[in-house]
Every structure is written in C-alpha cells, then in structure tokens.
Coordinates of C-alpha atoms in Angstrom, one line a residue:
Chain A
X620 CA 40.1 -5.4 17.2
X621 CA 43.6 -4.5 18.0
X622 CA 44.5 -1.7 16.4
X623 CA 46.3 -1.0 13.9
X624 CA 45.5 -4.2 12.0
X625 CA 48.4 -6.3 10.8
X626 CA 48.3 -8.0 7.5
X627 CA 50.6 -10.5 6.4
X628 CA 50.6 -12.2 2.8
X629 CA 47.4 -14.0 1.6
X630 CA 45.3 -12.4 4.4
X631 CA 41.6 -11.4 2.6
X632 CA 41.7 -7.8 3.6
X633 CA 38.5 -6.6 4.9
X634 CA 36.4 -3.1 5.0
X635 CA 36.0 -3.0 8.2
X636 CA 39.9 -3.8 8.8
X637 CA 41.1 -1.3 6.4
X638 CA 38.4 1.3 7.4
X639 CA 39.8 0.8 11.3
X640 CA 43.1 1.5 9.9
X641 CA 42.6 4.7 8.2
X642 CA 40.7 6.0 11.4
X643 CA 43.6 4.6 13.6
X644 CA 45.9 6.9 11.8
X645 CA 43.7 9.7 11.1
X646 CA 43.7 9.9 14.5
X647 CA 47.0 10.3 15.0
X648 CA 48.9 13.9 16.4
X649 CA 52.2 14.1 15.0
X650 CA 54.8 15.2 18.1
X651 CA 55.5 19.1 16.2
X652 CA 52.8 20.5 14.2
X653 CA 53.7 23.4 12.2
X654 CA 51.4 26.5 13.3
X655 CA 53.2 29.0 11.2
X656 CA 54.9 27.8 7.7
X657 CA 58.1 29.3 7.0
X658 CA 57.9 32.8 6.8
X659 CA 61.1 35.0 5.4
X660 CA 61.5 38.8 6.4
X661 CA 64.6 41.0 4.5
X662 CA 65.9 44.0 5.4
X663 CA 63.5 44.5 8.9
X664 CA 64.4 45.8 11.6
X665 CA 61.0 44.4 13.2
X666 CA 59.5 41.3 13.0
X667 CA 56.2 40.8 14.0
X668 CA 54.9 37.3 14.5
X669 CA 51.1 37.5 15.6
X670 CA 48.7 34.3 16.6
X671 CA 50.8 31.6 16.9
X672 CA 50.6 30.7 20.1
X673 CA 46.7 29.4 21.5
X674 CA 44.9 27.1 23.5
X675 CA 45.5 24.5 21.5
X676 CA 49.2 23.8 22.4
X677 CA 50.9 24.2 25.1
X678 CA 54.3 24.7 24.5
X679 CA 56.0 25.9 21.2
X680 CA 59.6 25.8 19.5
X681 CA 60.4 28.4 17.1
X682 CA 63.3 27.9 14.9
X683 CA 64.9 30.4 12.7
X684 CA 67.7 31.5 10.7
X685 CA 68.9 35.6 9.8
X686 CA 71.8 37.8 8.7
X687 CA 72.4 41.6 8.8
X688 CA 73.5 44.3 7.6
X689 CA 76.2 44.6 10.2
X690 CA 77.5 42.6 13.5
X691 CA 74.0 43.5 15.7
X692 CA 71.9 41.6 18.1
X693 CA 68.5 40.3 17.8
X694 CA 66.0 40.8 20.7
X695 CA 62.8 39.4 21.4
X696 CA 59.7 40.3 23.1
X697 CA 56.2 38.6 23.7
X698 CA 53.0 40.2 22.7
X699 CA 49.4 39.9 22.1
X700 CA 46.6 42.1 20.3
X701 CA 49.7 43.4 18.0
X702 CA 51.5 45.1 21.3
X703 CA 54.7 44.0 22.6
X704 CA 55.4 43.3 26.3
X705 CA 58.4 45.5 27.3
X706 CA 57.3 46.2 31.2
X707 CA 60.8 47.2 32.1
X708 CA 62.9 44.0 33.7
X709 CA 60.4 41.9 33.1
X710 CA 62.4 39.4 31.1
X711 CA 65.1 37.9 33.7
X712 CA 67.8 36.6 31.3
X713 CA 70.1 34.1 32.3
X714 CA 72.4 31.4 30.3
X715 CA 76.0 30.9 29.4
X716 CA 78.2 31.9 26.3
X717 CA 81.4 30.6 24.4
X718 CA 83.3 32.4 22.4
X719 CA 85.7 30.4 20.7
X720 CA 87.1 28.7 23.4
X721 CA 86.3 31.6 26.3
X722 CA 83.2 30.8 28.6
X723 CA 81.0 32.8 30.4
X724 CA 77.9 33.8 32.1
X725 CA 75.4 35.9 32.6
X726 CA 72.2 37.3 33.7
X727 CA 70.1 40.2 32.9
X728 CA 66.9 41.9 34.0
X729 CA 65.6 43.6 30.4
X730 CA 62.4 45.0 28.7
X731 CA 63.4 42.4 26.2
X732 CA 65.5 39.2 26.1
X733 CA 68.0 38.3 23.3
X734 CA 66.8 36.1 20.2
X735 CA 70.1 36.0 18.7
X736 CA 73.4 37.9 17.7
X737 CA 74.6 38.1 13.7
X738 CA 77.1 39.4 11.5
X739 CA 77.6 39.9 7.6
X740 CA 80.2 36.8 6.9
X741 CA 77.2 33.9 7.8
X742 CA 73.8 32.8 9.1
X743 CA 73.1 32.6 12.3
X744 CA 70.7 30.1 14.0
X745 CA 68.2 29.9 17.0
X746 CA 66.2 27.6 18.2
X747 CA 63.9 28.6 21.2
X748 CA 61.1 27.1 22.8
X749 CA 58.2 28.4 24.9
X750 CA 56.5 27.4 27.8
X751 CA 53.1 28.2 28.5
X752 CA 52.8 31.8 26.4
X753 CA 49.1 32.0 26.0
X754 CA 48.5 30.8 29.6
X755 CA 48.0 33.7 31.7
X756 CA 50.9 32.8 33.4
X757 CA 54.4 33.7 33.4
X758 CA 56.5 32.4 30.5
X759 CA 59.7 30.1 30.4
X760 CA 61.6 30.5 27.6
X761 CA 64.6 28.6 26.9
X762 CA 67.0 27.6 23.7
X763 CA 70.5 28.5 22.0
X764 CA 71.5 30.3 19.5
X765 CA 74.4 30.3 17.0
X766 CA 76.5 33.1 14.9
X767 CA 78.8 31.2 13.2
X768 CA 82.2 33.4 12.6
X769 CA 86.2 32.9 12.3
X770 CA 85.1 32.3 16.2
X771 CA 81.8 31.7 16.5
X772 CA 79.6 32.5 19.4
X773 CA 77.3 29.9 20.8
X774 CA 74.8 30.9 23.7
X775 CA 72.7 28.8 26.0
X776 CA 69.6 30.8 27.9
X777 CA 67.0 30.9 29.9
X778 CA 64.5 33.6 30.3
X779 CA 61.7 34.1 32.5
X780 CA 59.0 37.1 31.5
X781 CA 57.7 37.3 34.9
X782 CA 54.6 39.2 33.6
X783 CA 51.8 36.9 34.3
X784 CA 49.5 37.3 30.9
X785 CA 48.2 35.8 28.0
X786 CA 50.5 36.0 24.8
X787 CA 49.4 35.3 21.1
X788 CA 53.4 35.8 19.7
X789 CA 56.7 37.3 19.7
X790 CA 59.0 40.3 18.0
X791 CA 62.1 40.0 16.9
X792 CA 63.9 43.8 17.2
X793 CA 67.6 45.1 16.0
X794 CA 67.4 47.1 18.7
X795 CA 71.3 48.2 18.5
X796 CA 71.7 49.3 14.8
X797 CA 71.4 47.5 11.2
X798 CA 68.6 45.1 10.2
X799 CA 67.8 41.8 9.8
X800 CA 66.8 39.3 6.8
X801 CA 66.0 35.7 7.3
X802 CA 62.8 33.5 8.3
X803 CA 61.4 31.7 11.0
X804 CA 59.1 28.6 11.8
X805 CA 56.7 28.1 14.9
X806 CA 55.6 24.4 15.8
X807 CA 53.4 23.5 18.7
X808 CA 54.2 20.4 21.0
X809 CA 51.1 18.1 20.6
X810 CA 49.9 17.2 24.0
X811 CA 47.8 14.4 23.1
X812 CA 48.5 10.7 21.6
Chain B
X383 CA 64.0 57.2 5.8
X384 CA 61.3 54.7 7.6
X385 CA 62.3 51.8 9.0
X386 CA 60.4 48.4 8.3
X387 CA 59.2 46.3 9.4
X388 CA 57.6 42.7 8.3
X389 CA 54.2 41.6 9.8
X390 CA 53.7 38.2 9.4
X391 CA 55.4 37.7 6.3
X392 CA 54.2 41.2 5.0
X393 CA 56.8 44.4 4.4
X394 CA 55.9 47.8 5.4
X395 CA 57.1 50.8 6.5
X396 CA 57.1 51.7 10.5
X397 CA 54.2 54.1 11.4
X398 CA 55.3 57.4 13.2
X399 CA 54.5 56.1 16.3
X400 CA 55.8 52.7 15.7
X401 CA 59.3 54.8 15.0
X402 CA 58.9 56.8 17.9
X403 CA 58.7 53.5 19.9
X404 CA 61.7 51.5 18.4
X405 CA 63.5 54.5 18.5
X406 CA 62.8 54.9 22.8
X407 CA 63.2 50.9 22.8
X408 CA 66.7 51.4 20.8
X409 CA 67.5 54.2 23.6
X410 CA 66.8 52.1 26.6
X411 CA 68.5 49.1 24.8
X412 CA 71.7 51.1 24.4
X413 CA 71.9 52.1 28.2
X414 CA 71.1 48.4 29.4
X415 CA 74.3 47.2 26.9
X416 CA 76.7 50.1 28.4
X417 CA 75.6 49.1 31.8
X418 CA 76.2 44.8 30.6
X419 CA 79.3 46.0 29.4
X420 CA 80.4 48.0 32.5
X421 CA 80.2 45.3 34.7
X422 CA 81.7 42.9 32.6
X423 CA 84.7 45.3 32.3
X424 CA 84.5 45.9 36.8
X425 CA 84.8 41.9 37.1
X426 CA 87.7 41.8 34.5
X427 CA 89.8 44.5 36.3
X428 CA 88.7 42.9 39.6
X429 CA 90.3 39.5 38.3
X430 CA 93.1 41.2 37.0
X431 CA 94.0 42.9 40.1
X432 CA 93.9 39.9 42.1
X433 CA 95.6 38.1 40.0
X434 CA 98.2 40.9 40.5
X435 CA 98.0 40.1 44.2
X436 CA 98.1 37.0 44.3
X437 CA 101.9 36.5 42.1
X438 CA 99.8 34.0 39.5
X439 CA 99.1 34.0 36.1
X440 CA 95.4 33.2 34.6
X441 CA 96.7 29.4 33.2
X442 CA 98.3 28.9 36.8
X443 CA 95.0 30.0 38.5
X444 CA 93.4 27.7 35.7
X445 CA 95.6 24.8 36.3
X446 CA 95.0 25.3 40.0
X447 CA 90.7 24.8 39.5
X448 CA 91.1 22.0 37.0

C-alpha cells in the first residue's frame, strides 16, 4: 500500500488504511527539532548552555537574541562536563563585517570566538550553526549576527575550534565589560527521513 | 559584588573560582582586542600613506577597482 493513503469523497475509509497513516506520519522527523526550548538569561555576564549537543544530531543551529547594559561583545566558547574550551588560539576566527556602508575583514586566532556585539538602543540577533560538536572532531562553526543601531553592524563568520574533542554545549561571555539579558534556542538538524 | 551567571535557564552567583577565571578570561580578552585594534589601526595608516604617495583620494582609488 502506497503510503500515505489518499482518500477522495465517498471512499469507505478503512482501519488498516487509517492505522498505515498515523504510522506513516508518526514516523516522520521534522527537518529542526528543538533540543533546548527557549531559555531567557538577564543581567549575566555568563551563560552556560550544557547538553545540547549529542549523538543524536549531527549538526545544530542556535538562534538568539540579547541586550546590555552597555555597547560590549558577546563571546562564545564550546564545553563539555560544565568546562569551557579556551586552549589558547584554538578558535581560528574568520568572516567579514559592514558597518553601515564600510566593509571589512578579518581573522583571528582566540581562546574564544565572537557570538555577537550589542548595545543599549536595540536587540541584537545571531544565528549560528554547528558542525559536528559532540564528534570528537574539530568543530565548524559558522553564522551572522546583527546589532541593529543608527548604523548597524552585520557580521558574517566562520570559525574553526581546531581542538579535536567531544562537546556537550556552548558559553556565551561579556568578556569586555557590562552584561547581557536575552534568550536563546538550540535545534538539531534531523539526519534521517 | 559577584557576578552571575545563568546555567541553563537558572541565576546564580559566580563561585570564587568561577570569578577568578572570567576575570583572567576578561584579561586575556582585553590584550587580544588592543592587539585586533592595533593592526587595524597599522593597515589604516599604511593605506593612508600610500594614498599620500600615490597623489589619489580613497573614492578615486575606489572608482579605479570598481
């Protein structure tokens, strides 16, 4: 029986037929599944994010949204067992950045990577997504952020943590001054129909 | 006054040694910036001065590239 079974009007609808269909989408993976619901921090000037990332998905995107206390920016590290990563240049930064209409590049050798940059007049937005963190294997991490402003700032990066271990999730640090309030989402990709 | 932090959703205060570490992560952090920022500023003055040599203007150097 093909599946999923097609009625059209008048067709007697059987068990069987109906039971098939429930299974058929049952079965079904949606494309993101949420692995950690919407979680809001205020006033941190850490955010820990612990077992997000597992066997069961490969890659991951985490979105999120923050303000501050003052103009700062956000960094990120990976971590596992409640320990962040910050082996010294391990996190080989390298994208491009407007600002208003100026462009540039850059790239940077850090113990962290940047998550995002803020200021007190709006919200700023990220969207990152992670490649292979819980493989022990070294991570690709790339996405875009946002901080929207009179000019706003709009950054496109890559980074590779060339540390070749297992992660279970991510901090976000205000490692320059100020804190941070806002929330994040994880999703895994699903990697099966 | 301790800084926080939130663990997966949850407030609380940094530990000492959690301090002590964000405080040495803020420390390194600052250098890294300084040293971002210094080379930033070296290619600025570098494209300044040949700018200088060369008689042009950025938007004439721009208009040259497009």
């Amino acid at each position: 029986m093909a599946l999923p079974v097609t009625f059209v009007a008048g067709d007697v609808l059987e068990a069987a037929q109906l039971n098939s269909n429930f299974t058929y989408l049952d079965g079904k993976n949606a494309g993101l599944v949420c692995v950690k619901a919407e979680t809001a921090f205020t006033g941190s000037t850490t955010v820990n994010v612990d077992s997000v990332f597992s066997a069961t998905y490969t890659n991951y995107l985490v979105m999120a949204t923050f303000t501050g206390t003052t103009g700062d920016d956000l960094s990120l590290r990976l971590r596992v067992g409640g320990v962040d990563n910050s082996t010294a240049s391990s996190y080989v930064r390298q994208g491009t950045q407007t600002n208003g209409s100026t462009l540039s590049g850059f790239r940077a050798n850090s113990a962290q990577t940047k998550f995002g940059s803020f200021n007190t007049s709006g919200t700023s937005f990220a969207m990152f997504q992670f490649c292979n963190p819980f493989s022990a294997t070294t991570t690709n991490i790339y996405g875009n952020f946002a901080e929207p402003g009179s000019v706003s700032t709009i950054d496109s990066q890559y980074t590779l943590h060339n540390v070749a271990s297992s992660f279970d999730g991510f901090s976000l640090l205000c490692l320059a001054t100020g804190n941070v309030t806002g929330s994040y989402t994880v999703y895994g990709y699903s990697k099966t129909v | 006054m301790a800084l926080k932090v939130n663990d997966n959703g949850i407030d609380r205060n940094m530990t000492d040694e959690e301090q002590a570490l964000f405080v040495e992560s803020k420390n390194n952090y600052k250098v890294e910036k300084q040293s971002e920022a210094q080379v930033v500023a070296d290619r600025q003055a570098l494209k300044e001065a040949t700018l200088a040599k060369l008689g042009l203007t950025a938007d004439e150097v721009a208009a040259l590239l497009s």
